[in-house]
mmCIF file of C-alpha atoms in Angstrom:
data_model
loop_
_atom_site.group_PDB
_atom_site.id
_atom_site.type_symbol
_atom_site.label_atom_id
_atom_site.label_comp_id
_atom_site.label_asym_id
_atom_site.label_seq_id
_atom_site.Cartn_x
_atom_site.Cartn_y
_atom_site.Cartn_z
ATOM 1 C CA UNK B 1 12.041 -9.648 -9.132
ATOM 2 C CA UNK B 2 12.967 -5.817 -8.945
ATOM 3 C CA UNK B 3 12.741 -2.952 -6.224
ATOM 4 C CA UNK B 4 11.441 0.156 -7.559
ATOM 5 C CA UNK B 5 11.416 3.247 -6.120
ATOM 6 C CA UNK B 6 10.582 6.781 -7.025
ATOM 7 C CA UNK B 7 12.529 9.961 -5.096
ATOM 8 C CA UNK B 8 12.697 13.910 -4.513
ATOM 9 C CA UNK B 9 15.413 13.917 -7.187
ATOM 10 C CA UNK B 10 12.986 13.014 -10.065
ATOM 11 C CA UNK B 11 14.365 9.582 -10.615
ATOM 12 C CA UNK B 12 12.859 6.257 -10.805
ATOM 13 C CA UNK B 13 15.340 3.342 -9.863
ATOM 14 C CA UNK B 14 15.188 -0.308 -10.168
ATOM 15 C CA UNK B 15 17.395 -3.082 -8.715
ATOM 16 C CA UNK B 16 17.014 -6.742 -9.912
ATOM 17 C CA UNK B 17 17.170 -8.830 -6.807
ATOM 18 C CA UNK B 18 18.342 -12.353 -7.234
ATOM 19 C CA UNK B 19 19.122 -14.850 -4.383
ATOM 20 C CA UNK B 20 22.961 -15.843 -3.722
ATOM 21 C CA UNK B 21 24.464 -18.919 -3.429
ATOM 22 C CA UNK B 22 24.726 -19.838 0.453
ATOM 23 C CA UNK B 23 27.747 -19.539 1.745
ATOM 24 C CA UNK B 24 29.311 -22.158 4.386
ATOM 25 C CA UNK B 25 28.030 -21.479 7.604
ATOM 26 C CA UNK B 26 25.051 -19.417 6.848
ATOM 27 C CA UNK B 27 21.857 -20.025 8.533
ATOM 28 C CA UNK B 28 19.788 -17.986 5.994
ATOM 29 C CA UNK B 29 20.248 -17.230 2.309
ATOM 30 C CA UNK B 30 20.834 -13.683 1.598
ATOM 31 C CA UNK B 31 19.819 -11.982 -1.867
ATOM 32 C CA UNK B 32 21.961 -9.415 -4.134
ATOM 33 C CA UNK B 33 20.642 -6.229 -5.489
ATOM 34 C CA UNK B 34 21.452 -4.794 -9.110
ATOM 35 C CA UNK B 35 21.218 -1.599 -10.654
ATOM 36 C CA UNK B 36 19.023 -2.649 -13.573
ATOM 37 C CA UNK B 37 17.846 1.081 -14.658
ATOM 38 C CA UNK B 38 17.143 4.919 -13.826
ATOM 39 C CA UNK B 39 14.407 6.807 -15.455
ATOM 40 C CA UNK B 40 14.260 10.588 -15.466
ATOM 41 C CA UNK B 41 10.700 10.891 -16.831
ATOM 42 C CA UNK B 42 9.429 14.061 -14.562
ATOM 43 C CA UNK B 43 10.138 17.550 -14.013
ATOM 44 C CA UNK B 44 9.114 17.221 -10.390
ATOM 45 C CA UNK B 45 9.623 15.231 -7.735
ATOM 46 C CA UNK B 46 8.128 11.162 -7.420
ATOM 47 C CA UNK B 47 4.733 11.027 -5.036
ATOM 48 C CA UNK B 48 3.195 7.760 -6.298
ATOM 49 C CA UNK B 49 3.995 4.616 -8.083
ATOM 50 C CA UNK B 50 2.376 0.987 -8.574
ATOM 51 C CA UNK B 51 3.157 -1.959 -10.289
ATOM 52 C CA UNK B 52 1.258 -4.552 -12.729
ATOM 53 C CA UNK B 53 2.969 -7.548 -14.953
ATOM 54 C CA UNK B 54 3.771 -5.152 -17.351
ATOM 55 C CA UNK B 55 4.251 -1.712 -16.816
ATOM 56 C CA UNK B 56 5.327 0.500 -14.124
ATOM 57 C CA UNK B 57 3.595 3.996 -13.572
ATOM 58 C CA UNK B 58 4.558 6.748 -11.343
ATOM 59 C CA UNK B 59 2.513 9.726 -10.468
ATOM 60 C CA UNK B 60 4.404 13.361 -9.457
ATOM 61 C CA UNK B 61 3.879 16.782 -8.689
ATOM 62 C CA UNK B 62 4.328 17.517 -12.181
ATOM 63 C CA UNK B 63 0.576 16.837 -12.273
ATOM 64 C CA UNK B 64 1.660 13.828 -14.831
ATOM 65 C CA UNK B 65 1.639 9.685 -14.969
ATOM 66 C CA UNK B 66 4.248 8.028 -16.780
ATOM 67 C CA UNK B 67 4.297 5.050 -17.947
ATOM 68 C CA UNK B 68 7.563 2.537 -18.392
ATOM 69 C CA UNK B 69 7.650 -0.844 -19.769
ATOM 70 C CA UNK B 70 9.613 -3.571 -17.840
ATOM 71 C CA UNK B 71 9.204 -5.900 -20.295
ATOM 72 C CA UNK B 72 11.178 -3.572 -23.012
ATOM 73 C CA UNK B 73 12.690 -1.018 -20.688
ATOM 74 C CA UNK B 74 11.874 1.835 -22.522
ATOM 75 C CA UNK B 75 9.027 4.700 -21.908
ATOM 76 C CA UNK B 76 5.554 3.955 -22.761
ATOM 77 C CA UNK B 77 3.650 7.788 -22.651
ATOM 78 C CA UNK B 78 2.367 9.733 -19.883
ATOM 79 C CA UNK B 79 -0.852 9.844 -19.356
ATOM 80 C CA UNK B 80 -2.210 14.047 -18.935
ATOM 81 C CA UNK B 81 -5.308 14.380 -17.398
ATOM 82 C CA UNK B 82 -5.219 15.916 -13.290
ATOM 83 C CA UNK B 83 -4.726 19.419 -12.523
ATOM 84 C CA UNK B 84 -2.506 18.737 -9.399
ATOM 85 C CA UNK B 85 -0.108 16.631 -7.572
ATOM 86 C CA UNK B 86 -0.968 12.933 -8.150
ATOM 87 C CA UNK B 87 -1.395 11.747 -4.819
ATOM 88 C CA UNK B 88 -2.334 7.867 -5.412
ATOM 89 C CA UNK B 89 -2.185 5.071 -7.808
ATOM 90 C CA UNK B 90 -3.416 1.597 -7.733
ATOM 91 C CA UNK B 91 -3.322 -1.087 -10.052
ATOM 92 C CA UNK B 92 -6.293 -3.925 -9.850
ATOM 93 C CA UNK B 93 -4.877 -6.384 -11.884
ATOM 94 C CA UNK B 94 -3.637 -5.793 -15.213
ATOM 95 C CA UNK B 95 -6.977 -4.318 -16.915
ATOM 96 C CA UNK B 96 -6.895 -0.972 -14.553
ATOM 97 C CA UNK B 97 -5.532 1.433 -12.942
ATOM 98 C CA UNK B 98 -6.949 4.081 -10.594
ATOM 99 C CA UNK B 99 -5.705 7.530 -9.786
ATOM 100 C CA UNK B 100 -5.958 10.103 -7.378
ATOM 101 C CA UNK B 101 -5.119 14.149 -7.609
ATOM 102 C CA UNK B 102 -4.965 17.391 -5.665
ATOM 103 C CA UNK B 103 -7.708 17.744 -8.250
ATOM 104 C CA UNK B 104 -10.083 16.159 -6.059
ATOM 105 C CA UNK B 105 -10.293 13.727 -9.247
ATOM 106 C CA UNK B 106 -10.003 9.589 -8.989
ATOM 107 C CA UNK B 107 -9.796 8.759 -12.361
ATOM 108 C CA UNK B 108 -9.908 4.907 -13.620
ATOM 109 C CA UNK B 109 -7.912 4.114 -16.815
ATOM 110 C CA UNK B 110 -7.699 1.181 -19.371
ATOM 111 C CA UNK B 111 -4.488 -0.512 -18.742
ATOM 112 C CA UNK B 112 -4.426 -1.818 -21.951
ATOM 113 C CA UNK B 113 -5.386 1.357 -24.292
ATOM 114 C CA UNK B 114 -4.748 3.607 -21.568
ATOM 115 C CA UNK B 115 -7.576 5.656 -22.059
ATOM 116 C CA UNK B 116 -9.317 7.180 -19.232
ATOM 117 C CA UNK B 117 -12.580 5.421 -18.765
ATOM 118 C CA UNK B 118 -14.217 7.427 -16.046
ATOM 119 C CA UNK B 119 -13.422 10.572 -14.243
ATOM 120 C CA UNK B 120 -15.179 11.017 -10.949
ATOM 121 C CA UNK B 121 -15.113 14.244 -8.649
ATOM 122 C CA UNK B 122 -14.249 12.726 -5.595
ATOM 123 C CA UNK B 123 -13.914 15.166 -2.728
ATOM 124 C CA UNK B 124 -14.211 18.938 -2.121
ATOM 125 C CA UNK B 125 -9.820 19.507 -2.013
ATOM 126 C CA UNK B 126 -7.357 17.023 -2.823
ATOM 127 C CA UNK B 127 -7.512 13.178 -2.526
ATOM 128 C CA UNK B 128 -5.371 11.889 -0.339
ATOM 129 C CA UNK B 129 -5.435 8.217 -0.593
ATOM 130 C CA UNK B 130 -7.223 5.648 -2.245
ATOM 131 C CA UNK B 131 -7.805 1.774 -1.784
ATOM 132 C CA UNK B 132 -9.380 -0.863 -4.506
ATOM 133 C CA UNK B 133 -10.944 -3.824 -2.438
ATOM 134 C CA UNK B 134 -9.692 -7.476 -4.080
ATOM 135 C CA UNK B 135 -12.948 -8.118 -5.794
ATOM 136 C CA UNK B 136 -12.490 -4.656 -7.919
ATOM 137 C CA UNK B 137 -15.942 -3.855 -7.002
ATOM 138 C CA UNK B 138 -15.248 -0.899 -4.628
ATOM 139 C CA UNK B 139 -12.673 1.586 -3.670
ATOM 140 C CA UNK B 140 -12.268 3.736 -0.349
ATOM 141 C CA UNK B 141 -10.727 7.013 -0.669
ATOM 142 C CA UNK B 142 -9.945 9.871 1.985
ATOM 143 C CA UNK B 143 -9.345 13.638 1.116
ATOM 144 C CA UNK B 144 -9.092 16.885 2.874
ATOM 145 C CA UNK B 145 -12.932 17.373 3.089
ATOM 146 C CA UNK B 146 -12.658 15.087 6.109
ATOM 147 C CA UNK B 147 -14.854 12.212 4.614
ATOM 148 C CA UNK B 148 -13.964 8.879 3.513
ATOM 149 C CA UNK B 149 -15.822 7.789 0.581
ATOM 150 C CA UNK B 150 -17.028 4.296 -0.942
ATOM 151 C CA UNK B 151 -17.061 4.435 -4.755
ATOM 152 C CA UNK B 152 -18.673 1.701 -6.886
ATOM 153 C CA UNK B 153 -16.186 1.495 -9.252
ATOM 154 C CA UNK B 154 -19.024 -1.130 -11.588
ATOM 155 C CA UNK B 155 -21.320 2.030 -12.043
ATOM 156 C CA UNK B 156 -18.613 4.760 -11.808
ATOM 157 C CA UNK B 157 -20.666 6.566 -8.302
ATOM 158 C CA UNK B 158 -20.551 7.806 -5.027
ATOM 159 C CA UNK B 159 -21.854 4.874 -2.873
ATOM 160 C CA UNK B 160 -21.343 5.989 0.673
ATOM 161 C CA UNK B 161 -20.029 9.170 2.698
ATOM 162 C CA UNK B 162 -19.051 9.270 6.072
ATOM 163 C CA UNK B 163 -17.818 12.247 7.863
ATOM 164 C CA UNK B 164 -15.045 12.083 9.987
ATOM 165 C CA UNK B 165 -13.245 14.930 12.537
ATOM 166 C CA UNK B 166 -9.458 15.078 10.581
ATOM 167 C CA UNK B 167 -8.130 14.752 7.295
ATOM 168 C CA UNK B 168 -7.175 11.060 7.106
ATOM 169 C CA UNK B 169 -4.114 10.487 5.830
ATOM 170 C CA UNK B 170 -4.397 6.436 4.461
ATOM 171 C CA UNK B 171 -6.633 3.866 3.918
ATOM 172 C CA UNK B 172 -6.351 0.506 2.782
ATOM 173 C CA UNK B 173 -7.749 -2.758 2.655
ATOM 174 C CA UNK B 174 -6.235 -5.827 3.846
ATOM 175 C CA UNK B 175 -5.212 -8.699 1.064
ATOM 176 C CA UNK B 176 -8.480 -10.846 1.596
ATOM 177 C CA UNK B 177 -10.936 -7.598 1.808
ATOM 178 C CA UNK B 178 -11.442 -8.462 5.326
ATOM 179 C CA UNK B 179 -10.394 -5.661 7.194
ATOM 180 C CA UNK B 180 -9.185 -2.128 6.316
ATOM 181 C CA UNK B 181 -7.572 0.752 8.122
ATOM 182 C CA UNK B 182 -7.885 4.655 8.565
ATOM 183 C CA UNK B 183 -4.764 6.255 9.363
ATOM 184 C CA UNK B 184 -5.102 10.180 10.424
ATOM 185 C CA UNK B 185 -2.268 11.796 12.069
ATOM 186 C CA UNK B 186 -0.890 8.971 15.232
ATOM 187 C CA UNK B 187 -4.210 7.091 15.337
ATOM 188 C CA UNK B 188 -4.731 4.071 13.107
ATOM 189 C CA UNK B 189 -8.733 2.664 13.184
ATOM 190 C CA UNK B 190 -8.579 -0.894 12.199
ATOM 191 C CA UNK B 191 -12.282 -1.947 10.775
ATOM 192 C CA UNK B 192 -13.513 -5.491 9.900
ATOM 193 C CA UNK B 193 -16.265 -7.732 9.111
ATOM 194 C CA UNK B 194 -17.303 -10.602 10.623
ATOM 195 C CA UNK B 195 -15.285 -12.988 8.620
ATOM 196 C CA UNK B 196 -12.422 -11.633 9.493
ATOM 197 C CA UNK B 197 -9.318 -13.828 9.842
ATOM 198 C CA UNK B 198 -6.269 -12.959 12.233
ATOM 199 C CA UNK B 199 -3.687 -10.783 10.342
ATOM 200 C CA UNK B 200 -1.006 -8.607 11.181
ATOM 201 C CA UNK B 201 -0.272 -4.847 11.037
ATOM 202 C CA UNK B 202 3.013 -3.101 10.111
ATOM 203 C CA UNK B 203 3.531 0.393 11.569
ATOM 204 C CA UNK B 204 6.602 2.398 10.480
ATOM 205 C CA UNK B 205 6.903 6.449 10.792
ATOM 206 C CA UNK B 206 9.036 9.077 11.742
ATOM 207 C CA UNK B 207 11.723 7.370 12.959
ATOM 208 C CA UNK B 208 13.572 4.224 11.911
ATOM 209 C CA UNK B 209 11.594 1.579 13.760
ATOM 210 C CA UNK B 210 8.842 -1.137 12.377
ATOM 211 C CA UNK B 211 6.376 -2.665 14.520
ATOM 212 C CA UNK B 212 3.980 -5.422 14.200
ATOM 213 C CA UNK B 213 0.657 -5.292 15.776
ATOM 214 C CA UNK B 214 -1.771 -8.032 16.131
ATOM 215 C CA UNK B 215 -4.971 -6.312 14.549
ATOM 216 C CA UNK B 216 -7.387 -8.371 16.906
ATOM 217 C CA UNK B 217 -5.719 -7.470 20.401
ATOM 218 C CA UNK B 218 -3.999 -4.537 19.103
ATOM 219 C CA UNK B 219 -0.865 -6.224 21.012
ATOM 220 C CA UNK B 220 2.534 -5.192 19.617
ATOM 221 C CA UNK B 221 4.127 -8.657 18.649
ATOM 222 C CA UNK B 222 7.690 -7.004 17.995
ATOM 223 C CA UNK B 223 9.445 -4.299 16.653
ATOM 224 C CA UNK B 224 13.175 -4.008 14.721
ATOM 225 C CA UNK B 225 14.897 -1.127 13.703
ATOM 226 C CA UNK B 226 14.967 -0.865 10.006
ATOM 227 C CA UNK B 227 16.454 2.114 8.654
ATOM 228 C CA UNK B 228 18.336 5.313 9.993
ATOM 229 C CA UNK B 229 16.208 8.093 9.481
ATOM 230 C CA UNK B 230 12.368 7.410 8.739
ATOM 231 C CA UNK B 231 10.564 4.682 6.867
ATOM 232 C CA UNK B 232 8.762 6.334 3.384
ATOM 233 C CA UNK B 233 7.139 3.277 2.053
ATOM 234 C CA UNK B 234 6.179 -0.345 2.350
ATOM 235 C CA UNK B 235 5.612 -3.633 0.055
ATOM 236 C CA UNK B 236 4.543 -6.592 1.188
ATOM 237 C CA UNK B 237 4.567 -9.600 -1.202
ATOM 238 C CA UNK B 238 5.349 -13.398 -1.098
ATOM 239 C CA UNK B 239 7.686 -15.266 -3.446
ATOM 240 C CA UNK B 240 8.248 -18.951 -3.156
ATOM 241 C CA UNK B 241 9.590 -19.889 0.147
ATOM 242 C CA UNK B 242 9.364 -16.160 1.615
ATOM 243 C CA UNK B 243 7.516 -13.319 2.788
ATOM 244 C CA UNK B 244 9.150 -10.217 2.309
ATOM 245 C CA UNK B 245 9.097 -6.708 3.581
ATOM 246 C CA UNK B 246 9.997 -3.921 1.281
ATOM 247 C CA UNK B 247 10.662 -1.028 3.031
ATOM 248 C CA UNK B 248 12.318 2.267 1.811
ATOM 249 C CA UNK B 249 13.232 5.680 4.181
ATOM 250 C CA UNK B 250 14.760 9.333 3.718
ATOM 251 C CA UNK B 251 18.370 7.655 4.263
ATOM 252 C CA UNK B 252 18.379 6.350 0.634
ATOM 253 C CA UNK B 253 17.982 2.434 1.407
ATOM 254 C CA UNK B 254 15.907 -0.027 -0.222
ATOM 255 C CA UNK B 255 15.607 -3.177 2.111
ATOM 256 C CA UNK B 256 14.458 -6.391 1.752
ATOM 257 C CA UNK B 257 13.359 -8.581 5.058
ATOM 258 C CA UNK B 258 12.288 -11.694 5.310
ATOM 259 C CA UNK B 259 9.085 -12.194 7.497
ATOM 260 C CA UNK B 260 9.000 -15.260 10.237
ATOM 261 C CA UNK B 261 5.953 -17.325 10.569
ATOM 262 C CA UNK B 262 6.275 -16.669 14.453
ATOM 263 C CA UNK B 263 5.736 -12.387 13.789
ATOM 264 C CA UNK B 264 6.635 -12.130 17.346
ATOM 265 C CA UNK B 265 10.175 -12.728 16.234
ATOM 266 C CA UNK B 266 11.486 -10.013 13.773
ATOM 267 C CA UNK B 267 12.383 -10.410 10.478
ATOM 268 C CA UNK B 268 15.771 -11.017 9.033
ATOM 269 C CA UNK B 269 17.083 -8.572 6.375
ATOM 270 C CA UNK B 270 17.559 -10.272 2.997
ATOM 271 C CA UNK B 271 19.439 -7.838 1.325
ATOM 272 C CA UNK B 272 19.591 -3.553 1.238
ATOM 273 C CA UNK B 273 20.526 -1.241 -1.422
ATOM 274 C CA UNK B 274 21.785 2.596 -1.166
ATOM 275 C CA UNK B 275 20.394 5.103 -3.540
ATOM 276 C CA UNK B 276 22.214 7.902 -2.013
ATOM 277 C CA UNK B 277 18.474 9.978 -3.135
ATOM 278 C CA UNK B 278 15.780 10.644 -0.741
ATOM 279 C CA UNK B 279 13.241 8.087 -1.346
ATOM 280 C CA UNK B 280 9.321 9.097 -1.515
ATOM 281 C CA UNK B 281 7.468 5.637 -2.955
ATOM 282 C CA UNK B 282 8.092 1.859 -3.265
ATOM 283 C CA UNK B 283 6.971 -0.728 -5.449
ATOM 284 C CA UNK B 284 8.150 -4.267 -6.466
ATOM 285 C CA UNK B 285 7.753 -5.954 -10.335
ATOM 286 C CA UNK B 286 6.926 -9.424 -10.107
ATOM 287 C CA UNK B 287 7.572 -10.462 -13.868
ATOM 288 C CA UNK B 288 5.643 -13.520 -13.096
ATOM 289 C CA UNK B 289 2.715 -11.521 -11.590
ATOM 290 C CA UNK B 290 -0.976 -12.691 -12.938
ATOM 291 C CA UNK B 291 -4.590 -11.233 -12.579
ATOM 292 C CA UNK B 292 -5.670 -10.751 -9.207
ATOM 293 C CA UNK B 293 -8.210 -13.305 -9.704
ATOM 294 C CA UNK B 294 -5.608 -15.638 -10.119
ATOM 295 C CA UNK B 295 -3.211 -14.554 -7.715
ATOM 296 C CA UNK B 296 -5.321 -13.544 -4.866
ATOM 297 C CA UNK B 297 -6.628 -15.769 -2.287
ATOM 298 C CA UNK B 298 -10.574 -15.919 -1.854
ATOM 299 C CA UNK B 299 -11.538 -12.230 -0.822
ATOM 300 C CA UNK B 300 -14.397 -10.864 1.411
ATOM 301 C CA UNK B 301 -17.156 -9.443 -0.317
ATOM 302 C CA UNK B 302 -17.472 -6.049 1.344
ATOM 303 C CA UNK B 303 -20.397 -4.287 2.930
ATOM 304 C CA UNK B 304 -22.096 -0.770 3.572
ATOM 305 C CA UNK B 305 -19.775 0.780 6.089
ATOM 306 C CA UNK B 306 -21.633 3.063 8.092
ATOM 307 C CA UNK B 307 -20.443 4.394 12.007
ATOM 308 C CA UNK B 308 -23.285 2.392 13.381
ATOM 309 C CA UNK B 309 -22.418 -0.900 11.634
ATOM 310 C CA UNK B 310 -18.365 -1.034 11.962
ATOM 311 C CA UNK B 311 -16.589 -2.943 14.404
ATOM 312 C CA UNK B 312 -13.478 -0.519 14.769
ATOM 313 C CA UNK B 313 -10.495 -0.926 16.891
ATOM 314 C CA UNK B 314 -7.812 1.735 17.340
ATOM 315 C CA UNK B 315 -4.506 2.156 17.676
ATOM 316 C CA UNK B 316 -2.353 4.879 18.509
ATOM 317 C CA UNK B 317 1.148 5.132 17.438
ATOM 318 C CA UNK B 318 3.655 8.091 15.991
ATOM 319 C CA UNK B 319 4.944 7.857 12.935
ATOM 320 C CA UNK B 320 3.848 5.558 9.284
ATOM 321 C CA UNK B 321 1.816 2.410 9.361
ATOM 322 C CA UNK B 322 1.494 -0.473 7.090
ATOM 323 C CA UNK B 323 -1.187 -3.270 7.655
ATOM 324 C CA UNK B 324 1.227 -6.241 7.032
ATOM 325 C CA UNK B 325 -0.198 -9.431 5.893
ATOM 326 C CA UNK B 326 -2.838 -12.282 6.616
ATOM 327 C CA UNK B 327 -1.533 -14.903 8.438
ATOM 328 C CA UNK B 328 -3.986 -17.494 7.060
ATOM 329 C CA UNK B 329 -3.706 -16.122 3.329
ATOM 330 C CA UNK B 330 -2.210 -18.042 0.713
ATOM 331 C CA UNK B 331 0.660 -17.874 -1.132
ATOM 332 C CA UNK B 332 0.382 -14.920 -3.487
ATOM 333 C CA UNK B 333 2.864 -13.258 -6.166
ATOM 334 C CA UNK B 334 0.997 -9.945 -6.219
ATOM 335 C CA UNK B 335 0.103 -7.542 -3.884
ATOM 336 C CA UNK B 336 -3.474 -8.142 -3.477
ATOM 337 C CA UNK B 337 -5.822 -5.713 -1.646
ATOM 338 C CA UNK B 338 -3.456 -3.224 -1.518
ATOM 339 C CA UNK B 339 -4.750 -1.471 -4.980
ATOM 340 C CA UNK B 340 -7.856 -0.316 -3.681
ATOM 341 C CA UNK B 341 -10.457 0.699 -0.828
ATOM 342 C CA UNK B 342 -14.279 -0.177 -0.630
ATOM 343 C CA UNK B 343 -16.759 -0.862 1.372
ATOM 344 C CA UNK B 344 -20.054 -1.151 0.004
ATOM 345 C CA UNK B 345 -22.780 -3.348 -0.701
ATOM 346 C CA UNK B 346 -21.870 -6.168 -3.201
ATOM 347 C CA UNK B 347 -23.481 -9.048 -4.474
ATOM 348 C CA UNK B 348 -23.246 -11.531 -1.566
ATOM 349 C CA UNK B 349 -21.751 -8.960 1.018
ATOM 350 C CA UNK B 350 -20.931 -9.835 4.283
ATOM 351 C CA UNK B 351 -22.970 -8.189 7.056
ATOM 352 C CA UNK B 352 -20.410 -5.763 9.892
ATOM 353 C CA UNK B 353 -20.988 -6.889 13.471
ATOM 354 C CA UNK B 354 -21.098 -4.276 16.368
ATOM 355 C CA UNK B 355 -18.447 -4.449 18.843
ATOM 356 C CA UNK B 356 -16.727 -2.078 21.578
ATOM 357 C CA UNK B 357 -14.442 0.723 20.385
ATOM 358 C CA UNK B 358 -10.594 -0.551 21.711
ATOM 359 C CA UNK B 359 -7.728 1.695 22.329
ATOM 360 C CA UNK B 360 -4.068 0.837 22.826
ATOM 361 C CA UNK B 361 -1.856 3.827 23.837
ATOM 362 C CA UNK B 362 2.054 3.135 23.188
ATOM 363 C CA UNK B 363 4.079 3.804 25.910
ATOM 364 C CA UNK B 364 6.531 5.966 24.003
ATOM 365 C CA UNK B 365 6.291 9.949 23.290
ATOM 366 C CA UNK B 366 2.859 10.608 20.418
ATOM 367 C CA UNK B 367 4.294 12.947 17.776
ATOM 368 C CA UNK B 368 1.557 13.792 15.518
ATOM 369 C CA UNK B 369 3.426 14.135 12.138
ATOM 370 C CA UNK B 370 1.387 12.789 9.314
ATOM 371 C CA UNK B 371 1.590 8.808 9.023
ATOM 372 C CA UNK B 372 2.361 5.954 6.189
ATOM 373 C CA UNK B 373 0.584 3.036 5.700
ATOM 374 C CA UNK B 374 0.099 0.017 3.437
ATOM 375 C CA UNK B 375 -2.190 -2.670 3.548
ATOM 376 C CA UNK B 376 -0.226 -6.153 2.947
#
């Protein structure tokens, strides 16, 4: 297993992480961090980076992808194609990977040939996020044209436009396809279908603290303080035996926590690494990843979203957010759902229910500095 993580400096790090032996009288087995490599591919700084079996790519505002092999440890290419700060990149599996610009462009690629199979004009200004839903089917993005947009990634089109009243600043599906969020400015919507099984929501900003949320009561279950300045990126993922919590902040740590199957209790930290660089993205190689088909659990075909046919919660918090895990999902060695948004009409979709628009205010001061999220 290895941390990567992309910074302001131009450098792409990664740290093998490999469990310790237990030492007497310790209740929980901590884990050690190694420098395993830096990469100096860029001439500007890291905004992006994701994560397949093989091959890690980053994204900057050199307007450029590059491309490094884990396997060999050496540089595979850059890939030249967006006019702009690459904003996004998902992985679905290890046969694409999907990109979003300043360009307005979401671009899919062959992760094999790495060839760009289709280039779509996806909003009027930049894109801002994107999201592949499990099945590969679909993809969500948001932009500064104030829409989010459904893409059918089978036919390469525009499948749905909605309109909403701010730039939105994330969006991402939860592992299962179930539910996905909207994160603009302190506001997180929370959308799902009626399938929808319990999960948990990770919220982390602009300050040090996490919090879990319950996405069905929009309760806070707990909250820890992670870092000392705040919280750039998340990565959720399960290894034998754990779920972790990547997280990565401005202060130059990568951290490791261990997730409790009672999320009203927070996690433990498994181990933490100093950069001494101010960290912008996070991912995690799993050399042992597999296709999402194989890794993911059973995933919710999605369906038309439309404002009459959601059932949307809300939440309202300052800072980053990260839609943690499903607490009924299997065991998984990827990060599933997270490479992707979509909701459109599949084969076999799932109809959205109607229900009444909640709110939970936090009791704490709103800052409205633009969020982070993740869907684990």
């Amino acid at each position: 297993m290895e941390l990567i993580a992309g910074c302001y400096e131009q450098v792409l790090f990664g740290f093998v992480v490999r469990p310790k032996s237990k030492a007497s009288g310790d209740h929980e087995q901590k884990w050690t961090p190694v420098a395993d490599f830096t990469h100096h591919a860029h001439t500007a700084s890291l905004s992006a980076v994701a994560v397949n079996s093989r091959f890690v790519v980053t994204g900057s505002k050199d307007e450029t992808i590059h491309i490094y092999d884990m396997k060999k440890k050496i540089d595979h290419g850059s890939l030249v194609h967006h006019n702009g700060t690459i904003t996004c990149l998902k992985f679905h599996g290890n046969r694409h990977l999907i990109s979003g610009a300043e360009d307005g462009l979401i671009c899919v690629w062959d992760a094999k040939k790495w060839e760009c199979l289709k280039s779509i004009k996806a909003h009027r200004g930049h894109v801002t996020f994107l999201s592949v839903h499990p099945s590969g089917k679909l993809a969500l993005s948001v932009g500064t044209d104030k829409t989010l947009r459904t893409w059918n990634l089978v036919e390469g089109r525009s499948a749905f436009i909605k309109n909403i009243k701010q730039n939105a600043h994330i969006v991402e599906w939860s592992p299962r396809g179930e539910k996905y969020v909207v994160v603009i400015l302190n506001k997180i919507d929370v959308y799902q279908l009626d399938t929808a099984s319990e999960s948990v929501l990770a919220v982390a900003g602009d300050e040090e603290v996490v919090r879990f949320f319950d996405t069905d009561s929009l309760m806070s279950l707990c909250e820890f303080k992670a870092h000392e300045n705040r919280v750039k990126d998340m990565f959720s993922f399960e290894i034998p035996e754990h779920h972790v919590l990547a997280t990565a902040s401005s202060d130059g740590f990568i951290k490791m926590w261990k997730l409790k199957q009672d999320k009203k209790v927070p996690p433990s930290l498994l181990c933490e690494v100093n950069t001494d660089a101010r960290l912008t993205c996070l991912g995690v190689w799993l050399e042992r990843m597999i296709d999402a088909k194989e890794s993911c659990p059973p995933v919710a075909e999605p369906s038309p979203v439309s404002k009459e046919e959601q059932s949307k919660s809300n939440i309202q918090e300052s800072g980053n957010t990260v839609l943690e895990e499903e607490r009924q999902s299997k065991p998984n060695t990827k990060k599933c759902g997270v490479t992707g948004v979509s909701n459109k009409t599949t084969k076999g979709s799932s109809q959205v229910s109607t229900k009444k628009r909640k709110m939970l205010e936090m009791l704490e001061k709103k800052r409205k500095k633009k969020k982070i999220g993740v869907m684990l």
